[in-house]
PDB file of C-alpha atoms and ligand atoms in Angstrom:
ATOM      1  CA  MET A   1     -21.949 -18.850 -22.395  1.00 71.00           C
ATOM      2  CA  GLU A   2     -24.177 -20.665 -25.125  1.00 82.00           C
ATOM      3  CA  LYS A   3     -22.551 -18.309 -27.672  1.00 80.00           C
ATOM      4  CA  GLU A   4     -19.285 -18.792 -26.239  1.00 83.00           C
ATOM      5  CA  ASN A   5     -19.519 -22.578 -26.606  1.00 87.00           C
ATOM      6  CA  ARG A   6     -20.424 -22.261 -30.149  1.00 88.00           C
ATOM      7  CA  ARG A   7     -17.765 -19.757 -30.937  1.00 86.00           C
ATOM      8  CA  GLU A   8     -15.171 -22.580 -29.480  1.00 89.00           C
ATOM      9  CA  LYS A   9     -16.731 -25.267 -31.651  1.00 91.00           C
ATOM     10  CA  ALA A  10     -16.691 -23.320 -34.713  1.00 92.00           C
ATOM     11  CA  VAL A  11     -12.866 -22.502 -33.786  1.00 93.00           C
ATOM     12  CA  ALA A  12     -12.422 -26.054 -33.425  1.00 93.00           C
ATOM     13  CA  ALA A  13     -13.830 -26.995 -36.579  1.00 93.00           C
ATOM     14  CA  VAL A  14     -11.534 -24.963 -38.430  1.00 94.00           C
ATOM     15  CA  ALA A  15      -8.376 -26.159 -36.476  1.00 95.00           C
ATOM     16  CA  ALA A  16      -9.166 -29.382 -37.429  1.00 96.00           C
ATOM     17  CA  PHE A  17      -8.659 -28.538 -41.321  1.00 96.00           C
ATOM     18  CA  TYR A  18      -5.114 -27.866 -40.307  1.00 98.00           C
ATOM     19  CA  ARG A  19      -4.256 -31.267 -39.589  1.00 96.00           C
ATOM     20  CA  GLY A  20      -3.678 -31.619 -43.289  1.00 95.00           C
ATOM     21  CA  PHE A  21      -1.651 -28.424 -44.010  1.00 98.00           C
ATOM     22  CA  ASP A  22       1.430 -29.068 -46.130  1.00 98.00           C
ATOM     23  CA  PRO A  23       4.041 -26.775 -45.876  1.00 98.00           C
ATOM     24  CA  GLU A  24       6.077 -27.759 -49.070  1.00 97.00           C
ATOM     25  CA  ALA A  25       2.735 -27.423 -51.204  1.00 98.00           C
ATOM     26  CA  TYR A  26       1.785 -24.149 -49.457  1.00 98.00           C
ATOM     27  CA  LEU A  27       4.942 -22.708 -50.322  1.00 98.00           C
ATOM     28  CA  LYS A  28       4.674 -24.167 -53.874  1.00 97.00           C
ATOM     29  CA  TYR A  29       1.330 -22.884 -54.437  1.00 97.00           C
ATOM     30  CA  ASN A  30       2.029 -19.128 -52.893  1.00 97.00           C
ATOM     31  CA  TYR A  31       5.853 -18.430 -52.962  1.00 98.00           C
ATOM     32  CA  THR A  32       6.867 -19.354 -56.631  1.00 97.00           C
ATOM     33  CA  PRO A  33       6.194 -17.606 -60.094  1.00 96.00           C
ATOM     34  CA  PRO A  34       3.765 -15.931 -60.809  1.00 97.00           C
ATOM     35  CA  ARG A  35       3.014 -14.906 -57.294  1.00 97.00           C
ATOM     36  CA  ALA A  36       6.715 -14.435 -56.612  1.00 97.00           C
ATOM     37  CA  ASP A  37       7.725 -12.928 -59.733  1.00 97.00           C
ATOM     38  CA  PHE A  38      10.550 -10.380 -58.871  1.00 96.00           C
ATOM     39  CA  SER A  39      10.721  -8.962 -62.404  1.00 94.00           C
ATOM     40  CA  ARG A  40       7.390  -7.977 -61.997  1.00 91.00           C
ATOM     41  CA  SER A  41       5.996  -5.235 -59.731  1.00 82.00           C
ATOM     42  CA  ASP A  42       2.374  -6.405 -60.072  1.00 91.00           C
ATOM     43  CA  SER A  43       3.430  -9.793 -58.833  1.00 96.00           C
ATOM     44  CA  ILE A  44       1.732 -10.397 -55.192  1.00 96.00           C
ATOM     45  CA  VAL A  45       4.885 -11.271 -53.541  1.00 97.00           C
ATOM     46  CA  PRO A  46       7.020  -8.141 -54.345  1.00 97.00           C
ATOM     47  CA  TRP A  47       3.980  -5.960 -53.498  1.00 97.00           C
ATOM     48  CA  LYS A  48       3.988  -7.451 -49.768  1.00 98.00           C
ATOM     49  CA  LEU A  49       7.750  -7.041 -49.716  1.00 98.00           C
ATOM     50  CA  ASN A  50       7.716  -3.450 -50.879  1.00 97.00           C
ATOM     51  CA  CYS A  51       4.891  -2.804 -48.367  1.00 97.00           C
ATOM     52  CA  LEU A  52       7.089  -4.170 -45.281  1.00 97.00           C
ATOM     53  CA  HIS A  53      10.178  -2.345 -46.546  1.00 97.00           C
ATOM     54  CA  LYS A  54       8.512   0.798 -46.425  1.00 96.00           C
ATOM     55  CA  ALA A  55       7.077   0.448 -42.970  1.00 96.00           C
ATOM     56  CA  PHE A  56      10.144  -0.400 -41.657  1.00 94.00           C
ATOM     57  CA  SER A  57      12.575   2.050 -43.347  1.00 91.00           C
ATOM     58  CA  GLU A  58      10.722   5.106 -44.179  1.00 85.00           C
ATOM     59  CA  ASP A  59       8.313   5.181 -40.996  1.00 82.00           C
ATOM     60  CA  ALA A  60      11.328   4.132 -38.556  1.00 82.00           C
ATOM     61  CA  ILE A  61       9.323   1.408 -36.762  1.00 93.00           C
ATOM     62  CA  LYS A  62      12.280  -0.191 -34.757  1.00 94.00           C
ATOM     63  CA  GLY A  63      12.828  -1.506 -31.330  1.00 96.00           C
ATOM     64  CA  ASP A  64      13.983  -4.489 -29.098  1.00 97.00           C
ATOM     65  CA  ILE A  65      11.669  -7.311 -30.158  1.00 98.00           C
ATOM     66  CA  LEU A  66       9.738  -7.728 -33.248  1.00 98.00           C
ATOM     67  CA  VAL A  67       6.923 -10.796 -33.067  1.00 98.00           C
ATOM     68  CA  ASP A  68       5.456 -12.583 -36.228  1.00 98.00           C
ATOM     69  CA  VAL A  69       2.249 -14.349 -35.419  1.00 98.00           C
ATOM     70  CA  GLY A  70       1.186 -17.371 -37.484  1.00 98.00           C
ATOM     71  CA  SER A  71       4.736 -17.679 -39.650  1.00 98.00           C
ATOM     72  CA  GLY A  72       3.582 -20.684 -41.188  1.00 98.00           C
ATOM     73  CA  PRO A  73       6.695 -21.960 -43.412  1.00 98.00           C
ATOM     74  CA  THR A  74       7.590 -18.554 -44.454  1.00 98.00           C
ATOM     75  CA  LEU A  75      10.168 -15.976 -43.260  1.00 98.00           C
ATOM     76  CA  TYR A  76       9.708 -12.973 -46.064  1.00 98.00           C
ATOM     77  CA  GLN A  77       7.776 -11.246 -43.749  1.00 98.00           C
ATOM     78  CA  VAL A  78      10.419 -10.560 -41.506  1.00 98.00           C
ATOM     79  CA  MET A  79      13.207 -10.125 -43.817  1.00 98.00           C
ATOM     80  CA  SER A  80      12.945  -6.112 -43.743  1.00 98.00           C
ATOM     81  CA  GLY A  81      12.226  -6.000 -40.214  1.00 98.00           C
ATOM     82  CA  CYS A  82      15.133  -8.126 -38.567  1.00 98.00           C
ATOM     83  CA  GLU A  83      17.484  -5.025 -39.429  1.00 97.00           C
ATOM     84  CA  HIS A  84      15.639  -2.856 -37.483  1.00 97.00           C
ATOM     85  CA  PHE A  85      14.943  -5.003 -34.181  1.00 98.00           C
ATOM     86  CA  ASN A  86      17.353  -6.791 -31.984  1.00 98.00           C
ATOM     87  CA  ARG A  87      15.375  -9.946 -31.543  1.00 98.00           C
ATOM     88  CA  VAL A  88      12.694 -11.601 -33.787  1.00 98.00           C
ATOM     89  CA  ILE A  89      10.303 -14.202 -32.573  1.00 98.00           C
ATOM     90  CA  LEU A  90       8.508 -16.328 -35.188  1.00 98.00           C
ATOM     91  CA  SER A  91       5.435 -18.529 -33.944  1.00 98.00           C
ATOM     92  CA  ASP A  92       3.343 -20.804 -35.409  1.00 98.00           C
ATOM     93  CA  PHE A  93       0.098 -23.099 -34.614  1.00 98.00           C
ATOM     94  CA  LEU A  94       1.749 -26.413 -36.394  1.00 98.00           C
ATOM     95  CA  GLU A  95       4.692 -27.899 -35.342  1.00 98.00           C
ATOM     96  CA  VAL A  96       5.345 -29.015 -39.048  1.00 98.00           C
ATOM     97  CA  ASN A  97       5.891 -25.379 -39.965  1.00 98.00           C
ATOM     98  CA  ARG A  98       8.087 -24.571 -36.950  1.00 98.00           C
ATOM     99  CA  ASN A  99      10.139 -27.312 -37.999  1.00 97.00           C
ATOM    100  CA  GLU A 100      10.263 -25.752 -41.487  1.00 97.00           C
ATOM    101  CA  LEU A 101      11.450 -22.530 -40.371  1.00 97.00           C
ATOM    102  CA  ASN A 102      14.027 -24.374 -38.184  1.00 96.00           C
ATOM    103  CA  LYS A 103      15.352 -26.187 -41.232  1.00 95.00           C
ATOM    104  CA  TRP A 104      16.333 -23.021 -42.775  1.00 96.00           C
ATOM    105  CA  LEU A 105      17.547 -21.149 -39.761  1.00 95.00           C
ATOM    106  CA  LYS A 106      19.443 -23.387 -37.754  1.00 89.00           C
ATOM    107  CA  ASP A 107      20.390 -26.534 -40.027  1.00 73.00           C
ATOM    108  CA  GLY A 108      20.344 -25.106 -43.517  1.00 78.00           C
ATOM    109  CA  ARG A 109      18.277 -28.158 -44.624  1.00 82.00           C
ATOM    110  CA  SER A 110      15.183 -26.443 -46.245  1.00 89.00           C
ATOM    111  CA  ASN A 111      14.240 -27.368 -49.537  1.00 90.00           C
ATOM    112  CA  PHE A 112      12.848 -23.867 -50.235  1.00 96.00           C
ATOM    113  CA  ASP A 113      15.208 -21.408 -51.608  1.00 96.00           C
ATOM    114  CA  TRP A 114      14.747 -17.909 -49.886  1.00 97.00           C
ATOM    115  CA  THR A 115      17.742 -16.365 -51.994  1.00 96.00           C
ATOM    116  CA  PRO A 116      15.649 -14.397 -54.546  1.00 97.00           C
ATOM    117  CA  TYR A 117      13.670 -12.963 -51.661  1.00 98.00           C
ATOM    118  CA  LEU A 118      16.799 -12.016 -49.663  1.00 97.00           C
ATOM    119  CA  LYS A 119      18.103 -10.626 -52.870  1.00 97.00           C
ATOM    120  CA  HIS A 120      15.183  -8.724 -53.566  1.00 97.00           C
ATOM    121  CA  VAL A 121      14.824  -7.048 -50.011  1.00 98.00           C
ATOM    122  CA  CYS A 122      18.630  -5.952 -50.317  1.00 98.00           C
ATOM    123  CA  GLU A 123      17.843  -4.069 -53.705  1.00 97.00           C
ATOM    124  CA  LEU A 124      14.890  -2.584 -51.857  1.00 97.00           C
ATOM    125  CA  GLU A 125      17.191  -1.247 -49.070  1.00 96.00           C
ATOM    126  CA  GLY A 126      19.305   0.167 -51.722  1.00 96.00           C
ATOM    127  CA  ARG A 127      22.002  -2.575 -51.341  1.00 94.00           C
ATOM    128  CA  SER A 128      23.511  -4.879 -53.995  1.00 92.00           C
ATOM    129  CA  SER A 129      21.584  -8.262 -54.310  1.00 89.00           C
ATOM    130  CA  SER A 130      25.079  -9.692 -53.429  1.00 89.00           C
ATOM    131  CA  ALA A 131      24.679  -8.699 -49.957  1.00 94.00           C
ATOM    132  CA  TRP A 132      21.681 -11.354 -49.645  1.00 96.00           C
ATOM    133  CA  GLN A 133      24.305 -13.423 -47.447  1.00 95.00           C
ATOM    134  CA  GLU A 134      24.801 -10.844 -44.939  1.00 96.00           C
ATOM    135  CA  LYS A 135      20.904 -10.619 -44.747  1.00 97.00           C
ATOM    136  CA  ALA A 136      20.572 -14.366 -44.290  1.00 96.00           C
ATOM    137  CA  GLU A 137      23.058 -14.409 -41.513  1.00 96.00           C
ATOM    138  CA  ARG A 138      21.387 -11.321 -39.935  1.00 97.00           C
ATOM    139  CA  LEU A 139      18.117 -13.208 -39.977  1.00 97.00           C
ATOM    140  CA  ARG A 140      19.728 -16.536 -38.701  1.00 97.00           C
ATOM    141  CA  SER A 141      21.211 -14.566 -35.817  1.00 97.00           C
ATOM    142  CA  VAL A 142      18.175 -12.364 -34.462  1.00 98.00           C
ATOM    143  CA  VAL A 143      15.563 -14.699 -34.652  1.00 98.00           C
ATOM    144  CA  THR A 144      15.896 -16.000 -30.932  1.00 97.00           C
ATOM    145  CA  ASP A 145      12.663 -18.329 -30.749  1.00 97.00           C
ATOM    146  CA  ILE A 146      10.065 -20.014 -32.559  1.00 98.00           C
ATOM    147  CA  PHE A 147       6.828 -20.441 -30.304  1.00 98.00           C
ATOM    148  CA  PRO A 148       3.683 -22.319 -30.810  1.00 98.00           C
ATOM    149  CA  VAL A 149       0.751 -19.948 -31.092  1.00 98.00           C
ATOM    150  CA  ASN A 150      -3.017 -19.844 -30.760  1.00 98.00           C
ATOM    151  CA  VAL A 151      -4.627 -16.517 -31.767  1.00 98.00           C
ATOM    152  CA  HIS A 152      -7.779 -17.785 -30.231  1.00 97.00           C
ATOM    153  CA  HIS A 153      -6.640 -17.728 -26.673  1.00 97.00           C
ATOM    154  CA  PRO A 154      -6.603 -14.313 -24.790  1.00 96.00           C
ATOM    155  CA  PHE A 155      -2.645 -14.643 -24.544  1.00 96.00           C
ATOM    156  CA  PRO A 156      -1.640 -16.388 -27.746  1.00 97.00           C
ATOM    157  CA  PHE A 157       1.966 -17.236 -26.610  1.00 98.00           C
ATOM    158  CA  PRO A 158       3.400 -19.650 -24.093  1.00 97.00           C
ATOM    159  CA  PRO A 159       3.437 -17.950 -20.414  1.00 95.00           C
ATOM    160  CA  GLY A 160       6.659 -15.928 -19.775  1.00 94.00           C
ATOM    161  CA  SER A 161       7.787 -15.800 -23.571  1.00 96.00           C
ATOM    162  CA  LEU A 162       7.673 -12.281 -23.820  1.00 96.00           C
ATOM    163  CA  PRO A 163       8.388  -9.318 -21.481  1.00 95.00           C
ATOM    164  CA  ALA A 164       5.631  -8.238 -19.408  1.00 94.00           C
ATOM    165  CA  SER A 165       5.389  -4.956 -21.339  1.00 95.00           C
ATOM    166  CA  GLY A 166       4.949  -6.892 -24.686  1.00 97.00           C
ATOM    167  CA  ALA A 167       6.527  -6.815 -28.175  1.00 98.00           C
ATOM    168  CA  ASP A 168       7.612  -3.527 -29.956  1.00 98.00           C
ATOM    169  CA  CYS A 169       6.024  -4.450 -33.013  1.00 98.00           C
ATOM    170  CA  LEU A 170       3.805  -7.244 -34.329  1.00 98.00           C
ATOM    171  CA  VAL A 171       3.720  -8.727 -37.756  1.00 98.00           C
ATOM    172  CA  SER A 172       0.997 -11.100 -38.888  1.00 98.00           C
ATOM    173  CA  SER A 173       0.425 -12.221 -42.674  1.00 98.00           C
ATOM    174  CA  PHE A 174      -2.525 -14.244 -43.979  1.00 98.00           C
ATOM    175  CA  CYS A 175      -3.053 -15.769 -40.545  1.00 98.00           C
ATOM    176  CA  LEU A 176      -6.304 -14.214 -38.624  1.00 98.00           C
ATOM    177  CA  GLU A 177      -8.852 -14.598 -41.618  1.00 98.00           C
ATOM    178  CA  SER A 178      -7.529 -18.264 -42.516  1.00 98.00           C
ATOM    179  CA  VAL A 179      -7.910 -19.578 -39.056  1.00 98.00           C
ATOM    180  CA  SER A 180     -11.071 -17.750 -38.137  1.00 98.00           C
ATOM    181  CA  PRO A 181     -14.919 -19.182 -38.475  1.00 96.00           C
ATOM    182  CA  ASP A 182     -16.114 -15.699 -39.186  1.00 96.00           C
ATOM    183  CA  VAL A 183     -15.708 -11.679 -38.813  1.00 97.00           C
ATOM    184  CA  SER A 184     -16.396 -11.746 -34.936  1.00 95.00           C
ATOM    185  CA  SER A 185     -13.758 -14.301 -34.197  1.00 96.00           C
ATOM    186  CA  PHE A 186     -11.220 -12.624 -36.562  1.00 98.00           C
ATOM    187  CA  THR A 187     -11.986  -9.290 -34.197  1.00 98.00           C
ATOM    188  CA  HIS A 188     -11.724 -11.653 -31.253  1.00 96.00           C
ATOM    189  CA  ALA A 189      -8.199 -12.899 -32.274  1.00 98.00           C
ATOM    190  CA  LEU A 190      -7.118  -9.246 -33.371  1.00 98.00           C
ATOM    191  CA  ARG A 191      -7.932  -8.203 -29.604  1.00 98.00           C
ATOM    192  CA  ASN A 192      -5.822 -11.112 -28.416  1.00 98.00           C
ATOM    193  CA  LEU A 193      -2.794 -10.069 -30.488  1.00 98.00           C
ATOM    194  CA  SER A 194      -3.061  -6.930 -28.862  1.00 98.00           C
ATOM    195  CA  SER A 195      -1.700  -8.524 -25.602  1.00 97.00           C
ATOM    196  CA  LEU A 196       1.345  -9.343 -27.124  1.00 98.00           C
ATOM    197  CA  LEU A 197       2.029  -5.542 -28.060  1.00 98.00           C
ATOM    198  CA  ARG A 198       3.539  -2.964 -25.856  1.00 98.00           C
ATOM    199  CA  ASN A 199       1.389   0.440 -25.581  1.00 97.00           C
ATOM    200  CA  GLY A 200       2.516   2.516 -28.169  1.00 97.00           C
ATOM    201  CA  GLY A 201       3.974  -0.558 -30.458  1.00 97.00           C
ATOM    202  CA  HIS A 202       3.023  -1.015 -34.301  1.00 98.00           C
ATOM    203  CA  LEU A 203       0.972  -3.864 -35.653  1.00 98.00           C
ATOM    204  CA  LEU A 204       1.521  -4.540 -39.556  1.00 98.00           C
ATOM    205  CA  LEU A 205      -1.167  -6.750 -40.587  1.00 98.00           C
ATOM    206  CA  ILE A 206      -1.115  -8.459 -44.234  1.00 98.00           C
ATOM    207  CA  GLY A 207      -4.228 -10.432 -45.189  1.00 98.00           C
ATOM    208  CA  ALA A 208      -6.716 -11.865 -47.665  1.00 98.00           C
ATOM    209  CA  LEU A 209      -9.469  -9.801 -49.144  1.00 98.00           C
ATOM    210  CA  GLY A 210     -12.667 -11.414 -50.467  1.00 98.00           C
ATOM    211  CA  GLU A 211     -11.067 -15.308 -49.895  1.00 98.00           C
ATOM    212  CA  SER A 212     -13.376 -17.908 -49.000  1.00 98.00           C
ATOM    213  CA  PHE A 213     -10.873 -20.807 -49.152  1.00 98.00           C
ATOM    214  CA  TYR A 214      -7.283 -21.778 -49.671  1.00 98.00           C
ATOM    215  CA  MET A 215      -5.619 -25.076 -50.754  1.00 98.00           C
ATOM    216  CA  ALA A 216      -2.995 -26.308 -48.009  1.00 98.00           C
ATOM    217  CA  ALA A 217      -2.231 -29.512 -49.664  1.00 97.00           C
ATOM    218  CA  PRO A 218      -3.598 -31.120 -52.713  1.00 96.00           C
ATOM    219  CA  ASP A 219      -6.783 -32.372 -51.365  1.00 95.00           C
ATOM    220  CA  VAL A 220      -7.143 -29.884 -48.171  1.00 97.00           C
ATOM    221  CA  ARG A 221      -9.120 -26.847 -48.776  1.00 97.00           C
ATOM    222  CA  ILE A 222      -9.071 -24.414 -45.741  1.00 98.00           C
ATOM    223  CA  PRO A 223     -12.074 -22.352 -45.245  1.00 97.00           C
ATOM    224  CA  VAL A 224     -11.432 -18.279 -44.768  1.00 98.00           C
ATOM    225  CA  VAL A 225     -13.491 -15.531 -43.632  1.00 98.00           C
ATOM    226  CA  PRO A 226     -13.975 -13.338 -46.540  1.00 98.00           C
ATOM    227  CA  LEU A 227     -13.113  -9.682 -45.559  1.00 98.00           C
ATOM    228  CA  ASP A 228     -13.553  -6.445 -47.038  1.00 98.00           C
ATOM    229  CA  GLU A 229     -11.636  -3.169 -46.508  1.00 98.00           C
ATOM    230  CA  ALA A 230     -14.557  -1.806 -44.162  1.00 98.00           C
ATOM    231  CA  GLN A 231     -14.432  -5.123 -41.991  1.00 98.00           C
ATOM    232  CA  VAL A 232     -10.597  -4.906 -41.688  1.00 98.00           C
ATOM    233  CA  CYS A 233     -10.843  -1.127 -40.574  1.00 98.00           C
ATOM    234  CA  ALA A 234     -13.776  -1.911 -38.103  1.00 98.00           C
ATOM    235  CA  SER A 235     -12.120  -4.956 -36.384  1.00 98.00           C
ATOM    236  CA  LEU A 236      -9.071  -3.129 -35.999  1.00 98.00           C
ATOM    237  CA  SER A 237     -10.800  -0.221 -34.492  1.00 98.00           C
ATOM    238  CA  ALA A 238     -12.980  -2.719 -32.503  1.00 98.00           C
ATOM    239  CA  SER A 239      -9.919  -4.173 -31.090  1.00 98.00           C
ATOM    240  CA  GLY A 240      -8.352  -0.608 -29.889  1.00 97.00           C
ATOM    241  CA  PHE A 241      -5.734  -0.037 -32.692  1.00 98.00           C
ATOM    242  CA  ASP A 242      -5.535   3.308 -34.245  1.00 98.00           C
ATOM    243  CA  LEU A 243      -5.300   2.455 -38.223  1.00 98.00           C
ATOM    244  CA  LEU A 244      -2.564   4.611 -39.913  1.00 97.00           C
ATOM    245  CA  GLN A 245      -2.359   3.112 -43.294  1.00 97.00           C
ATOM    246  CA  LEU A 246      -4.580   0.895 -45.306  1.00 98.00           C
ATOM    247  CA  SER A 247      -2.995  -0.293 -48.882  1.00 98.00           C
ATOM    248  CA  VAL A 248      -4.688  -2.704 -50.922  1.00 98.00           C
ATOM    249  CA  TYR A 249      -3.699  -4.841 -53.994  1.00 97.00           C
ATOM    250  CA  ARG A 250      -5.977  -6.467 -56.430  1.00 97.00           C
ATOM    251  CA  LEU A 251      -5.013  -9.737 -58.029  1.00 95.00           C
ATOM    252  CA  THR A 252      -4.452  -9.726 -61.949  1.00 93.00           C
ATOM    253  CA  PRO A 253      -5.982 -12.727 -63.688  1.00 92.00           C
ATOM    254  CA  ASP A 254      -2.798 -14.467 -64.145  1.00 92.00           C
ATOM    255  CA  MET A 255      -2.342 -14.603 -60.190  1.00 93.00           C
ATOM    256  CA  LEU A 256      -5.341 -16.742 -59.718  1.00 93.00           C
ATOM    257  CA  VAL A 257      -3.458 -19.922 -60.145  1.00 93.00           C
ATOM    258  CA  GLY A 258      -6.562 -22.362 -58.823  1.00 93.00           C
ATOM    259  CA  VAL A 259      -5.060 -22.512 -55.261  1.00 97.00           C
ATOM    260  CA  ASP A 260      -7.498 -20.088 -53.816  1.00 98.00           C
ATOM    261  CA  ASP A 261      -9.958 -17.610 -54.448  1.00 97.00           C
ATOM    262  CA  VAL A 262      -8.564 -14.600 -52.848  1.00 98.00           C
ATOM    263  CA  LYS A 263      -9.185 -11.500 -54.636  1.00 97.00           C
ATOM    264  CA  GLY A 264      -7.021  -8.844 -53.193  1.00 98.00           C
ATOM    265  CA  VAL A 265      -4.673  -8.420 -50.535  1.00 98.00           C
ATOM    266  CA  PHE A 266      -4.437  -5.585 -47.838  1.00 98.00           C
ATOM    267  CA  PHE A 267      -1.534  -4.068 -45.844  1.00 98.00           C
ATOM    268  CA  ALA A 268      -2.732  -2.382 -42.413  1.00 98.00           C
ATOM    269  CA  LYS A 269      -0.345  -0.402 -40.602  1.00 98.00           C
ATOM    270  CA  ALA A 270      -1.870   0.209 -37.015  1.00 98.00           C
ATOM    271  CA  ARG A 271      -0.625   1.381 -33.568  1.00 97.00           C
ATOM    272  CA  LYS A 272      -1.660   0.461 -30.063  1.00 98.00           C
ATOM    273  CA  PRO A 273      -2.305   3.585 -28.132  1.00 97.00           C
TER     274      PRO A 273
HETATM  275  N1  SAM B   1       2.147 -16.289 -42.412  1.00 51.87           N
HETATM  276  C1  SAM B   1       2.502 -17.144 -43.462  1.00 51.87           C
HETATM  277  C2  SAM B   1       2.163 -16.570 -44.848  1.00 51.87           C
HETATM  278  O1  SAM B   1       2.255 -15.369 -44.894  1.00 51.87           O
HETATM  279  O2  SAM B   1       2.033 -17.078 -45.691  1.00 51.87           O
HETATM  280  C3  SAM B   1       1.446 -18.402 -42.991  1.00 51.87           C
HETATM  281  C4  SAM B   1      -0.127 -18.106 -43.457  1.00 51.87           C
HETATM  282  S1  SAM B   1      -1.240 -19.507 -43.477  1.00 51.87           S
HETATM  283  C5  SAM B   1      -2.267 -19.003 -44.623  1.00 51.87           C
HETATM  284  C6  SAM B   1      -1.799 -19.675 -41.966  1.00 51.87           C
HETATM  285  C7  SAM B   1      -1.216 -19.761 -40.776  1.00 51.87           C
HETATM  286  O3  SAM B   1      -1.957 -19.810 -39.314  1.00 51.87           O
HETATM  287  C8  SAM B   1      -0.622 -21.617 -40.662  1.00 51.87           C
HETATM  288  O4  SAM B   1       0.709 -21.674 -40.800  1.00 51.87           O
HETATM  289  C9  SAM B   1      -1.009 -22.353 -39.577  1.00 51.87           C
HETATM  290  O5  SAM B   1      -0.529 -23.272 -38.919  1.00 51.87           O
HETATM  291  C10 SAM B   1      -1.711 -21.198 -38.619  1.00 51.87           C
HETATM  292  N2  SAM B   1      -2.352 -21.501 -37.803  1.00 51.87           N
HETATM  293  C11 SAM B   1      -3.531 -22.186 -37.686  1.00 51.87           C
HETATM  294  N3  SAM B   1      -4.470 -22.122 -36.822  1.00 51.87           N
HETATM  295  C12 SAM B   1      -3.891 -21.199 -35.878  1.00 51.87           C
HETATM  296  C13 SAM B   1      -4.032 -20.527 -34.780  1.00 51.87           C
HETATM  297  N4  SAM B   1      -5.242 -20.925 -33.936  1.00 51.87           N
HETATM  298  N5  SAM B   1      -3.236 -19.469 -33.926  1.00 51.87           N
HETATM  299  C14 SAM B   1      -2.458 -19.016 -35.014  1.00 51.87           C
HETATM  300  N6  SAM B   1      -2.064 -19.456 -36.285  1.00 51.87           N
HETATM  301  C15 SAM B   1      -2.503 -20.814 -36.601  1.00 51.87           C
END
């Protein structure tokens, strides 16, 4: 009981940092060059998009519902998957991020330009980059909901928001390690995610390695659990997932732009038995 109280307090302390999260600053820090330089294959964002593209196309991961957990203000993580599922559900803890997603999806009022991302994913799919508008329309038509989420709850979504059997596939990027006070809490959150997924469904988990903080606004420094590959594998296994693939990207010195101390990025493909 005391241990549980301590965990809740530590989780609440991390949540308090999120009051200062600025979607515009976060997008600028992480989703513009050099981190999102589509002319370079060693840039972080093209690496992530390639991992996601391969998982959905080469491994034929498809189905009815794809859920993205902790979307933040970003859409890149569902640009491949949106072609393989009938419905895509986005989610975030913060209303500011859910509003930012809605600005692009519903109103076309976003200040952030996702066009280079859409073009790049079209090219990965063997289409001309000029097909980006079709992809944008596809994305807008398949995203049916943007839910509030809290990965520290045993069922992280609002009650009744998913079919009882769960989603066919989950994606989550840079969420769990940046909202958990320690590795055991990260593992706990991963177990909670499993409640959203049907048996036999896939989890595509992307996250930071060796990161202890990131900036979410000019003066908002959010603590992160520094993870290594072995911990990611152990947490997946302890949460009941079968690991199918783990790929790792190491940051080149010029990707360190002063907005975090991340050393690498992992991409894990896992399956709920
Ligand atoms: N997925 C995006 C990406 O790939 O850049 C955003 C990742 S951002 C580092 C972490 C996200 O987790 C933020 O959007 C934040 O609002 C969200 N978050 C904070 N607390 C959370 C919680 N308890 N449960 C789920 N998400 C949470």
